[in-house]
PDB file of C-alpha atoms in Angstrom:
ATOM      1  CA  UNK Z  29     -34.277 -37.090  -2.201  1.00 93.00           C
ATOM      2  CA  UNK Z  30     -35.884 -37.734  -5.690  1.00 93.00           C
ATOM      3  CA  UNK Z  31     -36.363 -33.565  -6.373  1.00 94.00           C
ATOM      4  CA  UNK Z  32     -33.073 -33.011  -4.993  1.00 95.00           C
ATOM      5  CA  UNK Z  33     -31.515 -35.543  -7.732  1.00 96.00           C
ATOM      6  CA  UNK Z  34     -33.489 -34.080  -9.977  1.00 95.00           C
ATOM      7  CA  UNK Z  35     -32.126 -30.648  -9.634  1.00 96.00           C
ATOM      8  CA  UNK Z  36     -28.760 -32.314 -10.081  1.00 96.00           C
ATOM      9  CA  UNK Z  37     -29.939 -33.227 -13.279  1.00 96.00           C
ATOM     10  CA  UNK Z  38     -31.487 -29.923 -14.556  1.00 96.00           C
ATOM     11  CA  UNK Z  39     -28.491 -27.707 -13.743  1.00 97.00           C
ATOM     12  CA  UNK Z  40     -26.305 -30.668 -16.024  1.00 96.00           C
ATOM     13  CA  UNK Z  41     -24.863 -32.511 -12.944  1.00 97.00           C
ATOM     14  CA  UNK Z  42     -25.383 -35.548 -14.702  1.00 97.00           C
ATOM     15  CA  UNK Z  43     -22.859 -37.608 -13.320  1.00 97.00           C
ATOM     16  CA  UNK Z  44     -23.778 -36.492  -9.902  1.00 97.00           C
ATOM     17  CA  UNK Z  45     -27.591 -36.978 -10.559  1.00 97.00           C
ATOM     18  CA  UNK Z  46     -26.341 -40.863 -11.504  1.00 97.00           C
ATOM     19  CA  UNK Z  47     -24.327 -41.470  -8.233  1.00 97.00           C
ATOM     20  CA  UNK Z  48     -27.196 -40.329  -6.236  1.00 97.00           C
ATOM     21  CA  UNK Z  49     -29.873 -42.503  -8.051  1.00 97.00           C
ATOM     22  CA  UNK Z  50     -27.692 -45.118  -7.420  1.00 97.00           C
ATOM     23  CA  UNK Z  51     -27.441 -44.428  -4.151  1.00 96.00           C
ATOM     24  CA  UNK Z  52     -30.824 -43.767  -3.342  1.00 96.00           C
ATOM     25  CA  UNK Z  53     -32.063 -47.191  -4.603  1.00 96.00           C
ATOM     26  CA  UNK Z  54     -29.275 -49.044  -2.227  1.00 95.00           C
ATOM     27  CA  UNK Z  55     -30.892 -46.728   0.656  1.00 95.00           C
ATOM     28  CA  UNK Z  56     -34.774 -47.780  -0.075  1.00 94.00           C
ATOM     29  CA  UNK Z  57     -34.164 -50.730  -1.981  1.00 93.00           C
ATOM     30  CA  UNK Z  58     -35.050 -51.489  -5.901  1.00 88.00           C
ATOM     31  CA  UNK Z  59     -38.267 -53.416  -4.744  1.00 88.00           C
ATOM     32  CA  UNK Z  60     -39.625 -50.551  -3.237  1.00 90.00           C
ATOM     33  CA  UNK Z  61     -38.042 -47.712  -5.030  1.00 94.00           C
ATOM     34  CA  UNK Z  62     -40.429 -45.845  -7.558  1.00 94.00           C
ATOM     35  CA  UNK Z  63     -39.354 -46.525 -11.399  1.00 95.00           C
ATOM     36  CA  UNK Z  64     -38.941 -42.467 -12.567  1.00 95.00           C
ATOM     37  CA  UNK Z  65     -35.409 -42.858 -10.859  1.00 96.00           C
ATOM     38  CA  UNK Z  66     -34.820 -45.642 -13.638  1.00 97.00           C
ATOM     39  CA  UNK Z  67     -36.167 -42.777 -15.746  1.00 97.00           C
ATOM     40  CA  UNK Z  68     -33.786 -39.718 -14.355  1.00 97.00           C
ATOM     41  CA  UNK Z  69     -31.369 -42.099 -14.595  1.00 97.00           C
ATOM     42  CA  UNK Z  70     -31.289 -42.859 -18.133  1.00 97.00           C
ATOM     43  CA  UNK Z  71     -32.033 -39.691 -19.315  1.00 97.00           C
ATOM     44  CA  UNK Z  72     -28.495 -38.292 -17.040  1.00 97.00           C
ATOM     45  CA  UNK Z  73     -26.566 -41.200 -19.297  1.00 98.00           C
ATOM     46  CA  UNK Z  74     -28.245 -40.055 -22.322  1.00 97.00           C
ATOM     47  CA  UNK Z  75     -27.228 -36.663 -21.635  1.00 97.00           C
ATOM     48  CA  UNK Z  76     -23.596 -38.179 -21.013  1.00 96.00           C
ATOM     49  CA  UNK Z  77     -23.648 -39.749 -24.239  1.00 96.00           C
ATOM     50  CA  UNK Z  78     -23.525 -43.363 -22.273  1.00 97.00           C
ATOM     51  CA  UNK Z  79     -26.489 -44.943 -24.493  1.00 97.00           C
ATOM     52  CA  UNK Z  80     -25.911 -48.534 -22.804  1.00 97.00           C
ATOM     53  CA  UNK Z  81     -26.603 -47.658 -19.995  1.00 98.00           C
ATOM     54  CA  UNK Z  82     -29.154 -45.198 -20.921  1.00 98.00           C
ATOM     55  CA  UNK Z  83     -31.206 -48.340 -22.730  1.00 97.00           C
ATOM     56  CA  UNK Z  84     -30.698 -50.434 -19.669  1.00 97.00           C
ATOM     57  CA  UNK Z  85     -31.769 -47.699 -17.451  1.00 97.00           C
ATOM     58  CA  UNK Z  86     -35.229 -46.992 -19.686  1.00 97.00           C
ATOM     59  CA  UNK Z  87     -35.702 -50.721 -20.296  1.00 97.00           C
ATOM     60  CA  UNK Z  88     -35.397 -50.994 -16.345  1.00 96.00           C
ATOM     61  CA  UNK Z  89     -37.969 -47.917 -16.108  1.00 97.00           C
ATOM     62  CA  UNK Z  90     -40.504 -49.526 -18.732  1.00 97.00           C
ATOM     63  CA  UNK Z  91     -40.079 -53.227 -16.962  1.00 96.00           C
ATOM     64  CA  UNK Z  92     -41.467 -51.650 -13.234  1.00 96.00           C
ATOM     65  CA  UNK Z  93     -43.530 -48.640 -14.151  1.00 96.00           C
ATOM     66  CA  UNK Z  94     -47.487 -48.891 -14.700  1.00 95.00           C
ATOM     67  CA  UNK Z  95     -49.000 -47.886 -18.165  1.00 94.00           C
ATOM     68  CA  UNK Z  96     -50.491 -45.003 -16.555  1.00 94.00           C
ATOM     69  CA  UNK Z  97     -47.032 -43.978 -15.803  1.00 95.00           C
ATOM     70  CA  UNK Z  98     -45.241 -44.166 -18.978  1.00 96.00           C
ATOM     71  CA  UNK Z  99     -46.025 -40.608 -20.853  1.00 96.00           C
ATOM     72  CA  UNK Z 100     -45.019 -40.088 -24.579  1.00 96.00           C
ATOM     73  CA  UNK Z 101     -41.735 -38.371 -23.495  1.00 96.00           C
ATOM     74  CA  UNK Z 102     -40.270 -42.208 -22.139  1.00 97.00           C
ATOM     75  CA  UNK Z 103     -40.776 -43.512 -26.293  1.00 97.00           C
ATOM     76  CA  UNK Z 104     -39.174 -40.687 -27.362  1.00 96.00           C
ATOM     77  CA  UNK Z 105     -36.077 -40.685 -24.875  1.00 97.00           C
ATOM     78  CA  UNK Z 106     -35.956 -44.265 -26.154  1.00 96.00           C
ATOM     79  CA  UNK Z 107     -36.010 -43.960 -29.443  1.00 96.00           C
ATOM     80  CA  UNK Z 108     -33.480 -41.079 -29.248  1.00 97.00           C
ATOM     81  CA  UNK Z 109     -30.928 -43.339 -27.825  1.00 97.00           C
ATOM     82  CA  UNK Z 110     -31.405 -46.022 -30.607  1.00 96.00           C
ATOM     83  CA  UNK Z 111     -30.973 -42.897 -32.669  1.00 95.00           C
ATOM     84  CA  UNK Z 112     -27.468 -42.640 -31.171  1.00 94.00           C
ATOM     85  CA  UNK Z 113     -26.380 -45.926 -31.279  1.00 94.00           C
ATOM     86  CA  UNK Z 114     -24.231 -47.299 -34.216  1.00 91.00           C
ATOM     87  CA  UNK Z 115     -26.501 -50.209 -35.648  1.00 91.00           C
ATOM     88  CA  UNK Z 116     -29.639 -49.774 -34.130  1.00 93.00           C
ATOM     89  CA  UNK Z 117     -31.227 -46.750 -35.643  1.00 92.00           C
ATOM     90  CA  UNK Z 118     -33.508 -48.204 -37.757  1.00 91.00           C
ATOM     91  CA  UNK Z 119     -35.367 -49.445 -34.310  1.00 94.00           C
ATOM     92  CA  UNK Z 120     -35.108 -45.661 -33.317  1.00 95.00           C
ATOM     93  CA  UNK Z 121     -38.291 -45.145 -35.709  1.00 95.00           C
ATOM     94  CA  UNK Z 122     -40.735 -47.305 -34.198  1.00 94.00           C
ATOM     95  CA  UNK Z 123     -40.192 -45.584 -30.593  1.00 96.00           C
ATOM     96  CA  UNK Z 124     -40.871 -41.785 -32.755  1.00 95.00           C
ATOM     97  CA  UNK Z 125     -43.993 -43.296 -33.771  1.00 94.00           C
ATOM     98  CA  UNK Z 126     -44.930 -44.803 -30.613  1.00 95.00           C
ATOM     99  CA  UNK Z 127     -44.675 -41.374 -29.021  1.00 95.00           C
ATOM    100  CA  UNK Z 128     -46.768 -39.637 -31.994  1.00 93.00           C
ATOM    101  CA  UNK Z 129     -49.423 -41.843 -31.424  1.00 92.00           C
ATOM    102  CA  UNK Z 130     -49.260 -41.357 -27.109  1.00 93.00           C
ATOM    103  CA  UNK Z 131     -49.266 -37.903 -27.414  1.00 92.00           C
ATOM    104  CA  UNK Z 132     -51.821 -35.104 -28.000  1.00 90.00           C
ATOM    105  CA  UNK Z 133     -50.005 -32.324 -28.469  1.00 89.00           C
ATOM    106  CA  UNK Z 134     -49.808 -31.307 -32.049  1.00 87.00           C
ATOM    107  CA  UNK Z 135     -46.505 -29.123 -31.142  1.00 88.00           C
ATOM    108  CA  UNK Z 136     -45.109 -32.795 -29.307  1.00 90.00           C
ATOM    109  CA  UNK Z 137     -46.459 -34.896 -32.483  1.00 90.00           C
ATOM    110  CA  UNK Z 138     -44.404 -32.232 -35.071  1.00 90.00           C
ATOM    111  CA  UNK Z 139     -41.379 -32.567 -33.032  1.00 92.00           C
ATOM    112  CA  UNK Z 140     -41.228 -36.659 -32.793  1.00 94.00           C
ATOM    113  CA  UNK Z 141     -41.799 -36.153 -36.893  1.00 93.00           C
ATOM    114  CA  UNK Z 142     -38.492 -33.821 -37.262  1.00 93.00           C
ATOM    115  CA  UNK Z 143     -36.477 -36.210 -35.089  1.00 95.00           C
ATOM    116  CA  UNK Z 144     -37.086 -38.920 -37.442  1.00 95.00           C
ATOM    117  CA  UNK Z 145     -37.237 -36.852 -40.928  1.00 95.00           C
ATOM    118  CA  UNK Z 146     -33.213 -35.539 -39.451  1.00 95.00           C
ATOM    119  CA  UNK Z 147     -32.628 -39.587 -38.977  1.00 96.00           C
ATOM    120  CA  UNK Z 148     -33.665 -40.938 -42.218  1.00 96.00           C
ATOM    121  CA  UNK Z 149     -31.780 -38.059 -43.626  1.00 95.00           C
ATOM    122  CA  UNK Z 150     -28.685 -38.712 -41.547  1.00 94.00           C
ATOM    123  CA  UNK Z 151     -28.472 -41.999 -42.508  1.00 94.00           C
ATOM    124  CA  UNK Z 152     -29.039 -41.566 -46.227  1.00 94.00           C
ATOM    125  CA  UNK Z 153     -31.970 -43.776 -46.471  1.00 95.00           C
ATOM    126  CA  UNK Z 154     -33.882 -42.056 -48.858  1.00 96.00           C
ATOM    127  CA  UNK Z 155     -37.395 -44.261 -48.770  1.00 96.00           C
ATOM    128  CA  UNK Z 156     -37.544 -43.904 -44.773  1.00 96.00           C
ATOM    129  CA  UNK Z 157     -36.915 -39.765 -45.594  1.00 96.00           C
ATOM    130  CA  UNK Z 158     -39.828 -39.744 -48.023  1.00 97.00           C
ATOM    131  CA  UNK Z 159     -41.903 -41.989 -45.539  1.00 96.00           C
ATOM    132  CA  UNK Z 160     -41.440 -39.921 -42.846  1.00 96.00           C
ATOM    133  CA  UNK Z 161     -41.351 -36.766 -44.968  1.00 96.00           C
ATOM    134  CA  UNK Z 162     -44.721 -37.959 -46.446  1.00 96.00           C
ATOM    135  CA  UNK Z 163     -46.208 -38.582 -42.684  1.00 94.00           C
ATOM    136  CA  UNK Z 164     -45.189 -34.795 -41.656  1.00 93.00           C
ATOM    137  CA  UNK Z 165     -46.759 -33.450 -45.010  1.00 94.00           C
ATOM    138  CA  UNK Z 166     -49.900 -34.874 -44.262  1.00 93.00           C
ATOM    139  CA  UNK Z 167     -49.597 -33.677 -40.509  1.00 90.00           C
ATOM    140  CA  UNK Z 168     -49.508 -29.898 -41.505  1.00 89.00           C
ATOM    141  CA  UNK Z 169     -52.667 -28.315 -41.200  1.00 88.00           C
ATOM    142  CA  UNK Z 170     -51.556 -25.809 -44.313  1.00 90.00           C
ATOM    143  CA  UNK Z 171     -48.454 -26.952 -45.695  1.00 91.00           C
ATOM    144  CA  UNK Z 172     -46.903 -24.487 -48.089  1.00 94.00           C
ATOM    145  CA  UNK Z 173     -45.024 -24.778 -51.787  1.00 95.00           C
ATOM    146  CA  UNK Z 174     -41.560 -25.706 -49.919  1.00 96.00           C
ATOM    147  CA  UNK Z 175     -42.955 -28.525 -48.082  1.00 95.00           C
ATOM    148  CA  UNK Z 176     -44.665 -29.687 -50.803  1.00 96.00           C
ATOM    149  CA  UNK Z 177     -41.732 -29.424 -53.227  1.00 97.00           C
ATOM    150  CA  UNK Z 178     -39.398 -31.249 -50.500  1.00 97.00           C
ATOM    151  CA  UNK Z 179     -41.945 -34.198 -50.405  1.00 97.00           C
ATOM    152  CA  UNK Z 180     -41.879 -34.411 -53.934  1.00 97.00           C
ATOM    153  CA  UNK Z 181     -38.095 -34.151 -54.478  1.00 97.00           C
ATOM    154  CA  UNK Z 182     -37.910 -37.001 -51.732  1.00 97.00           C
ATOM    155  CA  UNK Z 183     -40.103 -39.833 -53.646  1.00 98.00           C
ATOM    156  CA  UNK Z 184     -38.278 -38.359 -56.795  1.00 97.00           C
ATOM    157  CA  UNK Z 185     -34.706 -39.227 -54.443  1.00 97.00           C
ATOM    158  CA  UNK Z 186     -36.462 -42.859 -53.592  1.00 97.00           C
ATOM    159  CA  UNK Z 187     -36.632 -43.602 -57.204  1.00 95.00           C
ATOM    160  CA  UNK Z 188     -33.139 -44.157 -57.168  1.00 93.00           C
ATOM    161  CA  UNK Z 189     -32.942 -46.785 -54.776  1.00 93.00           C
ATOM    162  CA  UNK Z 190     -34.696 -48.709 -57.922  1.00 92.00           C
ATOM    163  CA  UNK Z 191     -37.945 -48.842 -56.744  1.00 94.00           C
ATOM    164  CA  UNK Z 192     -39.820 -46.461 -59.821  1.00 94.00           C
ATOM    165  CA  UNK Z 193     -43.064 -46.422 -57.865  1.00 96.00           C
ATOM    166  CA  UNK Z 194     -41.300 -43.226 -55.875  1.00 97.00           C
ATOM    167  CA  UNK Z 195     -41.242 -41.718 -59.078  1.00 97.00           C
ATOM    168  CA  UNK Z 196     -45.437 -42.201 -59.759  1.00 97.00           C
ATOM    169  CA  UNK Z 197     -45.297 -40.662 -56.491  1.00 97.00           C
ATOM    170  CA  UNK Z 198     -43.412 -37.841 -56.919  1.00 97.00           C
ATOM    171  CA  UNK Z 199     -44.767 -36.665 -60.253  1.00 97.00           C
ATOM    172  CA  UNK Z 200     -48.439 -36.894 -58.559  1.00 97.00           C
ATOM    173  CA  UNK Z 201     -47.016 -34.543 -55.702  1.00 97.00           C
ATOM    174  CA  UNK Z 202     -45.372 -32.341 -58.448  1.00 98.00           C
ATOM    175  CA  UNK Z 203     -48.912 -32.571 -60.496  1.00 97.00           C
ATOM    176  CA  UNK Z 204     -50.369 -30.733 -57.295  1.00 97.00           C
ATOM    177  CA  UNK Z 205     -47.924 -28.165 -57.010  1.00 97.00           C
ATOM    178  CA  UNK Z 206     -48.596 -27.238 -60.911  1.00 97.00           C
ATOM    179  CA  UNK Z 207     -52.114 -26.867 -59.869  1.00 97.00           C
ATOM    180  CA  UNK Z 208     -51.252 -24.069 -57.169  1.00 96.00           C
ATOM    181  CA  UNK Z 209     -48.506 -22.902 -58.443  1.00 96.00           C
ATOM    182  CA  UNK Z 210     -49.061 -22.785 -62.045  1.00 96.00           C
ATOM    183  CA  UNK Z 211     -46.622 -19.779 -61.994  1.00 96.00           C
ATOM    184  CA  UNK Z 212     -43.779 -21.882 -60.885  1.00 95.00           C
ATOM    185  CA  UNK Z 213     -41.232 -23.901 -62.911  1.00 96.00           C
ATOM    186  CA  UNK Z 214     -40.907 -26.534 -60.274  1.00 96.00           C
ATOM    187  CA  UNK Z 215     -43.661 -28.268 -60.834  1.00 96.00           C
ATOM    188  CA  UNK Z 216     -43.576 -28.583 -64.439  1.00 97.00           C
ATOM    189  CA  UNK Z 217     -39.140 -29.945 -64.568  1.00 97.00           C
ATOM    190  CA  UNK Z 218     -40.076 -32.829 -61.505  1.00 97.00           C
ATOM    191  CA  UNK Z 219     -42.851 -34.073 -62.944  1.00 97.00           C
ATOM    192  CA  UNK Z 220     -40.848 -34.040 -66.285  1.00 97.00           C
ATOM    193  CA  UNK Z 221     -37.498 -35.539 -64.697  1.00 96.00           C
ATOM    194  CA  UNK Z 222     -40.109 -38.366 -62.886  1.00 96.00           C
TER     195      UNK Z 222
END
């Protein structure tokens, strides 16, 4: 019954793969049902754009499953739907980094980070984008002149929120990028304009 919800799900039968869930924990009962249908569940709202329901549904999940069966994927479905809802994003971030630091995958780790550098950026804050931009940088294993100049314009951004330390910041990131790219103006007009 579980796989055949599932499919629902995967070919976007989301409302379907809801009513099933539903009707699956009335047949076995929601003492003895398994929590990855709270899971299936709340990813199908999420994909309905129904974020109450998705939280309840993944708060339901995380209140019955075992540790062992919570996987980095659950913090990151989680803090997606903070991301969507209209006051809570903020919390959104904590989830992101949750899931970076449950996961192993470099690939998985670099995707959490882009979900909450397009956030920060989304919402304007500009020291959460140079936090989070700043976390990324240092996750590259060779990060090259662009993502070093976008760091540095981002603490440089920060400044403006009146706290000048972004600006220390941002001209040491800029003092690097003179250093390996001594050929390139860039370097020399941030650290200037910091």
């Amino acid at each position: 019954d579980y796989y055949r919800i599932d499919l629902k799900y995967a070919s976007g039968q989301f409302t379907e793969a809801i009513a099933q869930s539903d009707a699956l924990i009335t047949k076995v009962g929601a003492n003895v049902i398994r929590p990855r249908i709270y899971r299936l569940k709340a990813y199908s709202y999420f994909k309905n754009g129904d974020m109450a329901n998705a939280k309840a549904s993944i708060d339901e999940f995380f209140k019955r499953a075992k540790p062992e069966e919570i996987v980095p994927k659950d913090y990151e479905l989680l803090g997606d739907i903070f991301a969507g809802t209209a006051g809570s994003q903020a919390q959104a971030y904590g989830y992101y980094e949750k899931a970076m630091d449950a996961d192993t995958a470099q690939d998985n780790k670099a995707s959490y980070l882009d979900k909450a550098v397009a956030l920060a950026k989304k919402q304007g804050d500009k020291p959460a984008t140079a936090y989070w931009l700043d976390k990324q940088y240092k996750a590259k294993k060779s990060p090259s002149n662009v993502d070093m100049y976008n760091l540095g314009r981002a603490f440089f951004d920060a400044g403006s929120t009146g706290d000048f330390s972004f600006y220390t910041k941002s001209d040491s990131v800029f003092a690097v990028y003179t250093e390996k790219y001594p050929d390139q103006a860039y370097g020399y007009y941030w650290r200037a304009r910091s």
